[in-house]
Structures are given as C-alpha cells and as structure tokens.
Short mmCIF file of C-alpha atoms and ligand atoms in Angstrom, two decimals:
data_model
loop_
_atom_site.label_atom_id
_atom_site.label_comp_id
_atom_site.label_asym_id
_atom_site.label_seq_id
_atom_site.Cartn_x
_atom_site.Cartn_y
_atom_site.Cartn_z
CA MET A 1 0.82 -0.45 -0.09
CA ASP A 2 3.07 2.12 0.83
CA ASN A 3 3.41 1.91 -3.08
CA LEU A 4 1.15 4.52 -3.73
CA LEU A 5 2.60 8.06 -5.19
CA SER A 6 -1.46 9.91 -4.79
CA ASN A 7 -1.14 8.90 -1.19
CA ASP A 8 1.51 12.05 -0.38
CA LYS A 9 0.58 14.98 -2.09
CA PHE A 10 3.56 16.95 -2.38
CA HIS A 11 6.26 14.90 -2.88
CA GLN A 12 9.71 16.53 -1.39
CA THR A 13 12.43 13.91 -2.85
CA VAL A 14 12.60 11.60 -5.26
CA PRO A 15 13.29 7.34 -3.74
CA LYS A 16 16.16 6.45 -5.82
CA GLN A 17 13.85 4.13 -7.25
CA PHE A 18 12.48 6.14 -9.64
CA ILE A 19 15.75 7.65 -10.53
CA LEU A 20 16.13 6.52 -14.38
CA PRO A 21 19.01 5.17 -15.42
CA PRO A 22 21.09 7.56 -17.49
CA GLU A 23 20.42 6.34 -20.70
CA MET A 24 16.74 6.27 -20.30
CA ARG A 25 16.94 9.78 -19.45
CA VAL A 26 16.03 10.72 -23.16
CA PRO A 27 16.27 14.33 -22.97
CA ARG A 28 13.62 16.73 -23.42
CA GLU A 29 14.17 19.42 -26.99
CA VAL A 30 13.79 22.95 -26.34
CA ASN A 31 10.19 23.96 -28.16
CA CYS A 32 8.52 21.04 -28.71
CA THR A 33 5.55 21.95 -27.97
CA MET A 34 3.43 20.35 -31.20
CA SER A 35 -0.72 20.78 -32.30
CA LEU A 36 -1.96 17.50 -32.75
CA PRO A 37 -4.48 17.52 -36.23
CA VAL A 38 -7.68 18.41 -34.72
CA ILE A 39 -10.53 16.47 -36.64
CA ASN A 40 -14.01 18.23 -36.20
CA LEU A 41 -16.18 15.07 -36.06
CA ARG A 42 -19.78 17.38 -36.56
CA GLY A 43 -22.28 15.48 -34.09
CA GLY A 44 -20.20 12.08 -34.36
CA SER A 45 -23.08 9.99 -36.77
CA HIS A 46 -24.97 10.46 -39.70
CA PHE A 47 -22.69 12.71 -41.67
CA HIS A 48 -22.87 14.06 -44.78
CA VAL A 49 -21.47 12.21 -47.75
CA GLU A 50 -19.66 15.22 -48.92
CA ASP A 51 -18.13 15.40 -44.58
CA ARG A 52 -17.92 11.84 -44.71
CA ASP A 53 -14.76 11.52 -47.23
CA GLN A 54 -13.02 15.16 -45.88
CA ILE A 55 -13.05 13.34 -42.46
CA ILE A 56 -11.63 10.20 -44.04
CA GLU A 57 -9.27 11.84 -45.28
CA GLU A 58 -8.15 13.80 -42.71
CA ILE A 59 -8.40 10.72 -40.10
CA LEU A 60 -6.57 8.88 -43.22
CA HIS A 61 -3.68 11.92 -43.47
CA ALA A 62 -3.30 12.16 -40.00
CA GLY A 63 -3.16 8.47 -38.67
CA LYS A 64 -0.17 8.51 -41.82
CA GLU A 65 1.94 11.30 -40.51
CA PHE A 66 1.96 10.99 -36.78
CA GLY A 67 -0.39 7.50 -36.00
CA PHE A 68 -1.91 10.35 -33.61
CA PHE A 69 -4.93 12.85 -33.56
CA GLN A 70 -7.67 14.69 -32.36
CA VAL A 71 -11.39 14.59 -32.53
CA ILE A 72 -13.18 16.84 -31.49
CA ASN A 73 -17.22 17.46 -31.85
CA TYR A 74 -17.83 13.41 -31.71
CA GLY A 75 -20.78 13.21 -30.27
CA VAL A 76 -20.54 13.12 -25.72
CA SER A 77 -21.16 16.46 -23.48
CA GLU A 78 -18.57 17.78 -22.18
CA GLN A 79 -20.49 18.38 -19.28
CA LEU A 80 -19.72 13.61 -19.60
CA MET A 81 -16.02 14.08 -20.20
CA ARG A 82 -15.42 17.02 -17.01
CA ASP A 83 -17.54 14.72 -14.61
CA MET A 84 -15.14 11.93 -15.70
CA ILE A 85 -12.35 13.65 -15.48
CA ARG A 86 -13.30 14.89 -11.42
CA VAL A 87 -14.59 11.69 -11.03
CA ILE A 88 -10.60 10.40 -11.68
CA GLU A 89 -9.23 12.93 -9.69
CA GLU A 90 -11.65 12.24 -6.70
CA PHE A 91 -10.49 8.51 -7.16
CA PHE A 92 -6.90 9.26 -6.25
CA ASN A 93 -7.09 12.21 -3.56
CA MET A 94 -9.04 9.71 -1.47
CA SER A 95 -7.90 8.89 2.16
CA LYS A 96 -5.39 6.03 1.68
CA GLU A 97 -7.70 3.45 3.57
CA ASP A 98 -9.99 4.33 0.59
CA LYS A 99 -7.92 3.21 -1.73
CA ALA A 100 -6.40 0.35 -0.55
CA ALA A 101 -9.35 -1.27 -0.60
CA TYR A 102 -8.87 -1.89 -4.46
CA TYR A 103 -4.67 -1.51 -3.96
CA SER A 104 -3.66 -5.42 -5.91
CA GLU A 105 0.11 -6.39 -7.13
CA ASP A 106 -1.16 -9.38 -9.10
CA THR A 107 -1.38 -8.44 -11.79
CA SER A 108 -3.22 -10.96 -13.30
CA LYS A 109 -6.02 -9.09 -11.67
CA THR A 110 -8.69 -7.06 -14.31
CA ASN A 111 -9.97 -4.77 -11.44
CA ARG A 112 -7.30 -2.83 -9.69
CA LEU A 113 -5.81 0.07 -8.85
CA PHE A 114 -0.86 -0.03 -8.21
CA SER A 115 1.76 2.24 -8.50
CA SER A 116 4.14 2.14 -11.32
CA SER A 117 3.15 0.15 -15.04
CA TYR A 118 3.17 -3.75 -15.93
CA LEU A 119 5.56 -2.94 -17.71
CA ALA A 120 8.15 -1.84 -16.28
CA GLN A 121 10.81 -4.44 -15.61
CA LYS A 122 11.75 -6.42 -12.13
CA ASP A 123 14.58 -4.65 -11.69
CA GLY A 124 14.05 -1.11 -13.37
CA PRO A 125 13.57 2.01 -12.71
CA ARG A 126 9.73 3.07 -11.37
CA TYR A 127 7.92 5.16 -12.71
CA TRP A 128 6.33 8.06 -11.00
CA ARG A 129 2.48 7.43 -12.04
CA ASP A 130 -1.04 6.16 -10.16
CA CYS A 131 -3.04 3.67 -12.63
CA LEU A 132 -6.63 2.86 -11.91
CA ARG A 133 -7.56 0.23 -14.29
CA LEU A 134 -10.58 -1.47 -14.70
CA ALA A 135 -11.64 -3.81 -17.44
CA SER A 136 -15.23 -4.64 -18.82
CA TYR A 137 -16.57 -6.67 -21.62
CA HIS A 138 -20.53 -5.88 -21.10
CA VAL A 139 -21.34 -2.52 -19.53
CA PRO A 140 -24.04 -2.43 -17.34
CA GLU A 141 -23.01 -5.79 -16.20
CA THR A 142 -19.63 -5.15 -14.84
CA THR A 143 -19.83 -1.79 -13.13
CA ASN A 144 -20.06 -4.04 -9.79
CA ASP A 145 -16.96 -4.88 -10.24
CA TRP A 146 -15.62 -1.38 -10.08
CA PRO A 147 -14.68 0.60 -7.06
CA ASP A 148 -17.58 1.81 -4.80
CA LYS A 149 -15.91 5.27 -3.98
CA PRO A 150 -16.89 7.85 -5.08
CA ALA A 151 -20.05 7.63 -5.34
CA LYS A 152 -20.24 8.20 -8.59
CA LEU A 153 -17.48 6.67 -10.27
CA ARG A 154 -19.70 3.30 -11.62
CA GLU A 155 -22.32 5.79 -13.16
CA VAL A 156 -19.72 7.95 -15.01
CA LEU A 157 -17.61 5.62 -15.56
CA ALA A 158 -20.77 3.24 -17.52
CA LYS A 159 -21.90 6.31 -19.13
CA PHE A 160 -18.35 7.04 -20.26
CA ILE A 161 -17.39 4.05 -21.91
CA VAL A 162 -20.11 3.37 -23.83
CA GLU A 163 -20.71 6.52 -25.46
CA ALA A 164 -17.09 6.42 -26.18
CA ARG A 165 -16.98 3.35 -27.92
CA GLU A 166 -19.06 4.42 -29.91
CA VAL A 167 -16.43 7.18 -30.71
CA SER A 168 -14.30 4.25 -31.29
CA MET A 169 -16.62 2.20 -33.77
CA THR A 170 -17.16 5.55 -35.57
CA LEU A 171 -13.85 6.45 -36.60
CA LEU A 172 -12.89 2.49 -37.08
CA SER A 173 -15.41 2.03 -39.76
CA LEU A 174 -14.61 5.78 -41.84
CA ILE A 175 -10.96 3.92 -41.65
CA SER A 176 -12.19 1.01 -43.44
CA GLU A 177 -14.44 2.95 -45.40
CA GLY A 178 -10.87 5.23 -46.51
CA LEU A 179 -8.79 2.05 -46.90
CA GLY A 180 -11.35 0.17 -49.10
CA LEU A 181 -11.50 -2.42 -46.37
CA LYS A 182 -14.91 -4.33 -46.68
CA GLU A 183 -17.99 -2.76 -44.84
CA GLY A 184 -17.99 -3.69 -41.31
CA TYR A 185 -14.24 -5.17 -40.82
CA PHE A 186 -14.00 -3.98 -37.66
CA GLU A 187 -17.64 -4.85 -36.23
CA GLY A 188 -17.18 -8.34 -35.12
CA ASP A 189 -14.14 -10.16 -33.04
CA LEU A 190 -11.54 -7.29 -33.56
CA THR A 191 -13.19 -4.81 -31.72
CA SER A 192 -16.01 -7.52 -28.89
CA GLY A 193 -12.45 -8.12 -26.39
CA GLN A 194 -12.83 -6.29 -23.33
CA VAL A 195 -12.64 -2.37 -23.30
CA ILE A 196 -9.88 -1.51 -20.99
CA ILE A 197 -9.46 1.19 -19.09
CA ASN A 198 -6.11 3.18 -17.59
CA ALA A 199 -6.74 6.17 -15.12
CA ASN A 200 -3.74 7.61 -14.66
CA TYR A 201 -2.39 9.97 -11.99
CA TYR A 202 1.02 11.72 -12.12
CA PRO A 203 1.48 13.37 -9.22
CA PRO A 204 3.65 16.71 -9.27
CA CYS A 205 7.41 14.95 -8.41
CA PRO A 206 10.51 17.21 -7.50
CA ALA A 207 12.57 15.58 -10.34
CA PRO A 208 11.03 15.44 -13.61
CA ASP A 209 14.22 15.23 -15.43
CA LEU A 210 15.48 12.70 -13.59
CA THR A 211 11.87 10.33 -13.87
CA LEU A 212 9.42 9.44 -16.09
CA GLY A 213 5.82 8.49 -15.14
CA LEU A 214 4.86 6.53 -18.90
CA LEU A 215 7.80 4.37 -20.27
CA PRO A 216 7.82 4.37 -23.48
CA HIS A 217 5.48 2.18 -25.49
CA CYS A 218 2.79 1.74 -28.18
CA ASP A 219 -0.30 0.55 -27.28
CA PHE A 220 -1.84 -3.28 -27.10
CA SER A 221 -5.56 -2.08 -28.54
CA LEU A 222 -6.70 -1.76 -32.33
CA ILE A 223 -6.96 2.20 -31.21
CA THR A 224 -6.76 4.04 -27.98
CA LEU A 225 -8.96 7.06 -27.10
CA LEU A 226 -7.41 9.66 -24.35
CA LEU A 227 -8.84 12.22 -22.18
CA GLN A 228 -6.25 14.03 -20.77
CA GLY A 229 -6.98 16.84 -17.92
CA ALA A 230 -5.79 20.03 -18.31
CA VAL A 231 -2.26 19.76 -17.38
CA SER A 232 0.12 18.46 -20.73
CA GLY A 233 2.39 15.52 -20.03
CA LEU A 234 1.72 13.06 -22.72
CA GLU A 235 4.73 13.26 -25.16
CA ILE A 236 5.44 11.43 -28.67
CA MET A 237 8.01 10.54 -31.08
CA HIS A 238 7.91 12.57 -33.29
CA GLN A 239 10.55 12.41 -36.56
CA GLY A 240 13.30 11.28 -34.72
CA LYS A 241 11.87 13.41 -31.58
CA TRP A 242 10.12 12.99 -29.38
CA VAL A 243 7.53 16.03 -28.94
CA ARG A 244 4.61 17.70 -26.77
CA VAL A 245 0.83 17.06 -27.57
CA ASP A 246 -0.97 19.73 -25.07
CA PRO A 247 -4.01 19.01 -24.27
CA VAL A 248 -7.02 20.63 -26.18
CA GLN A 249 -10.46 21.41 -23.67
CA ASN A 250 -12.78 19.23 -24.49
CA ALA A 251 -10.55 16.67 -27.35
CA LEU A 252 -9.89 13.08 -27.15
CA VAL A 253 -6.49 12.47 -28.30
CA ILE A 254 -6.77 9.14 -31.58
CA ASN A 255 -4.01 6.99 -31.47
CA PHE A 256 -3.42 3.18 -32.81
CA GLY A 257 -2.48 0.97 -31.69
CA HIS A 258 -0.13 -2.50 -32.43
CA GLN A 259 -3.32 -4.19 -33.52
CA LEU A 260 -4.11 -1.51 -36.38
CA GLU A 261 -0.29 -1.03 -37.71
CA ILE A 262 -0.36 -5.07 -38.86
CA ILE A 263 -4.30 -5.22 -40.02
CA THR A 264 -3.03 -2.07 -42.41
CA ASN A 265 0.05 -3.71 -43.30
CA GLY A 266 2.19 -0.44 -42.11
CA LEU A 267 0.10 1.99 -42.89
CA LEU A 268 -1.20 2.94 -40.18
CA LYS A 269 1.27 3.79 -37.45
CA SER A 270 1.35 2.75 -34.16
CA VAL A 271 3.28 5.63 -32.52
CA GLU A 272 5.79 5.70 -29.66
CA HIS A 273 4.61 7.80 -26.41
CA ARG A 274 5.52 8.68 -23.00
CA GLY A 275 4.26 10.75 -20.00
CA VAL A 276 6.58 12.65 -18.36
CA THR A 277 6.54 14.48 -14.88
CA ASN A 278 6.17 18.15 -13.98
CA SER A 279 6.88 19.19 -10.70
CA GLY A 280 4.00 22.15 -10.30
CA ALA A 281 0.32 20.09 -11.07
CA ALA A 282 -1.43 16.10 -10.29
CA ARG A 283 -1.64 15.19 -14.04
CA THR A 284 -5.30 13.62 -14.43
CA SER A 285 -5.55 10.79 -17.71
CA LEU A 286 -7.57 8.75 -19.09
CA ALA A 287 -7.00 5.75 -21.79
CA MET A 288 -9.62 3.26 -22.66
CA PHE A 289 -8.29 0.59 -25.32
CA ILE A 290 -10.27 -0.94 -28.17
CA MET A 291 -9.16 -4.32 -28.43
CA PRO A 292 -9.72 -7.82 -30.76
CA ALA A 293 -11.50 -10.91 -27.81
CA LYS A 294 -8.73 -12.98 -26.79
CA GLU A 295 -8.76 -15.91 -29.66
CA CYS A 296 -9.20 -13.34 -32.28
CA PHE A 297 -6.71 -14.11 -34.97
CA ILE A 298 -5.00 -11.04 -36.55
CA SER A 299 -3.49 -10.68 -39.87
CA PRO A 300 -1.91 -7.91 -42.37
CA ALA A 301 -5.88 -6.96 -44.14
CA LYS A 302 -6.10 -9.00 -47.88
CA GLU A 303 -7.68 -6.90 -49.27
CA ILE A 304 -3.97 -4.58 -48.24
CA VAL A 305 -1.60 -6.77 -49.26
CA ASN A 306 -1.06 -8.29 -52.53
CA GLU A 307 2.14 -8.87 -54.71
CA GLU A 308 3.73 -5.48 -54.71
CA ASN A 309 2.73 -5.31 -51.31
CA LEU A 310 3.68 -7.97 -49.66
CA PRO A 311 2.27 -8.95 -45.90
CA LEU A 312 5.12 -7.77 -43.54
CA TYR A 313 3.33 -9.17 -40.47
CA LYS A 314 3.45 -12.60 -39.19
CA SER A 315 -0.62 -14.01 -38.40
CA PHE A 316 -0.75 -14.79 -34.31
CA VAL A 317 -3.84 -14.48 -32.32
CA PHE A 318 -4.37 -11.89 -29.97
CA LYS A 319 -3.64 -13.73 -26.42
CA GLU A 320 -0.30 -14.49 -27.58
CA PHE A 321 0.48 -11.10 -28.34
CA LEU A 322 -0.33 -9.80 -25.94
CA ARG A 323 2.33 -12.19 -23.79
CA ILE A 324 4.82 -11.36 -25.85
CA TYR A 325 4.20 -7.65 -25.71
CA GLY A 326 4.44 -8.18 -21.39
CA GLU A 327 7.13 -9.88 -21.79
CA LEU A 328 9.20 -7.86 -24.37
CA SER A 329 8.51 -4.66 -21.19
CA ALA A 330 6.78 -2.84 -24.90
CA LYS A 331 9.39 -1.25 -26.69
CA ARG A 332 7.88 -0.85 -29.76
CA VAL A 333 11.52 -2.01 -31.50
CA ASP A 334 11.69 -5.64 -30.18
CA VAL A 335 7.77 -6.36 -30.33
CA MET A 336 6.90 -5.69 -34.27
CA GLU A 337 10.57 -7.66 -34.47
CA ALA A 338 8.40 -10.64 -32.91
CA PHE A 339 5.52 -10.13 -35.01
CA LYS A 340 7.40 -9.38 -38.38
CA ILE A 341 7.56 -11.53 -40.86
CA ASN A 342 11.11 -12.43 -41.63
CA GLY A 343 12.15 -11.31 -38.31
C1 OGA B 1 -1.43 4.86 -21.77
C2 OGA B 1 -1.18 6.08 -22.21
C3 OGA B 1 -0.89 8.88 -21.52
C4 OGA B 1 -1.16 10.42 -20.69
O1 OGA B 1 -1.98 4.89 -20.47
O2 OGA B 1 -1.67 4.26 -22.42
O3 OGA B 1 -0.65 6.65 -23.05
O4 OGA B 1 -1.15 10.64 -21.34
N1 OGA B 1 -1.63 7.28 -21.06
O5 OGA B 1 -1.66 8.95 -19.30
NI1 NI B 2 0.15 4.58 -24.76
#
C-alpha cells in the first residue's frame, strides 16, 4: 500500500527507485510542443456524404503523418467528459484507507489499483504514476466489479465507456471505408474483447528530468482514446524526436495500437509515446483501449496485401500478442520485430 504515490500530496524528494539510469533519461528538446491535427466529427454520426469523405481523408492523413490526432464535436457531452476527469481526481484524492481496498500487485487481476507500470522490468526503475485499471466486457454487467467510491464513479464511467466506444466504432468504420476494407471489417471479433480503462494519476514530481510517468510504448490495442485533464505530459515520437502534445479542451486524443498497424500492413502507424512528469501540478488522464477478443486471429488485411505489397507481419492469435508484449516490456522495436515476417 505504501507504494501509492497519490498518498502523498507533495513529494519533497524522489526515492531512488524512480531515478532513471542516464541512458533512459531522454532529454527534452526545447520548443518541442506540437499541435496535433484536430478533426471535427460534426456530431459523430449521420454525416453528409461530402463531410464523410473529408473526415476520412483527414483521419488517414493524420494517421499516416503522426499516428495520433484529436477529435472534437464527436457526440459525447462536455459535461460527461468533465465529470469523468473529476471523478478520477476524486478517486486518487481519497484517503489512503479508502484506496487500500482496491490496491493489488497481482497482475492477473483485471480490476486493480497499482503504482508505476506492469511493464516495468523487475530490476528496472519505477515510473511516477498511479493507475486504476478497470476492464469491462458489457457495460452495465461489469460495473459492480468497479470501485464503489467515489459514489459517482460507476455511473460516470459506464456512461463514458458506452459513448466513447461509439466514437471509436465510428472512427474504425471511417478508416475501413477509407482503406477499402470490406464493410463492417472492424465489427465482430476485432473489437469484441474487453474495453480496458487506464485511469492515470501523475502527482507533482520534484525531479522531472530524472523520472518518467510512463515508459515509451505503443499500445497493445486496436485503437486508443485518451482523455486528458488540463495538465500536459503526453509526448509522442515524431520524426525521431519526442514532442509534447498539449491538451485541447474537450478534445479526445486518438492513436492507433499495434493491432491496427499490423492489420493495415504498416499503412497506419502505431506511434511510440510516453508520459513525462512535472513539478507543479498533478496530472490526470484516462486511456481507453479497444481490444480484439483474446482468441481473435490477427493478420494484415487481404484487401491491402498483394504481390506489390507483401505482408510484413505474421498472423497470430491476440492473446499470444499480449503475452509477448508483456515479456518485451512494450518496447516498440522488439515487439514489432517479434511479429515481422523474417523477423
Ligand atoms: C496509456 C498512455 C498516456 C497519458 O495509458 O497507455 O499512453 O497521457 N497514457 O497518460
Ligand atoms: Ni499508451
């Protein structure tokens, strides 16, 4: 239980387990803030044909250029987004005793509160973050397995998951149309796995240059939606440099997970990102991972590979991917190498 960083409002010092070895301290470039493309989803459904075509073009362009983009006006109420962030803040601000009920170091548990990262190597450094990880198959059946405090958490999260999942299904359907995949390509097994939520809390850290909140990684998902509070801390790898993505009010950050990169045979990239710390303010974020079913068979799409565009990746069963991803601590080059043909 002592491991939770959020039990201490202001840390005066950084315990040595959190200090990264020099080779892992990736220096921050000056002026490295970037605005990600912001795509207006025009309410999120029932698009006019011209709008639809334009949105598809914007998604594919941003996807190929950055692997990340933001959406606004996607049909989830601003109130719900604010409530979602607030309820996570309230959760991490609860007393030590209240939080203790949910804390677990058992990585096989789907719903648990922990600190650092399950991807951290055993003898490696710890990361400056607490995380409440919750899974759901079918809201509302799983809501009873989530924390019962703060009082609003279950209700707000259940609503958020249902609505945000709609946004991801809309995006996937636009992507599938844009890439010429068969209609409904992403419906079914590719998106019927658990929806996993990482509610992240990064307390102020007195030594931001020596620590990281979250190690560099690509997501194991098909697609990820990220809701950020007002404090920045997300950095993405762009043209060989780490660049900061400042939060845009009411926007959702979208990025492609490894599965989408493999299915599109590398057309849409899964881009490395990390969480940095700061000394001034606590940061809250919520990542929602859309996942294939555990037994789902993943391979580059038939519509995309041909004699000129040979498959770059092997076929595999999703649960096997998860196992290897964990073993390799999410390190992008190693994970991609493991699934490359002739890799
Ligand atoms: C994640 C993630 C980024 C953030 O949870 O996978 O990348 O800004 N989070 O917290
Ligand atoms: Ni991530």
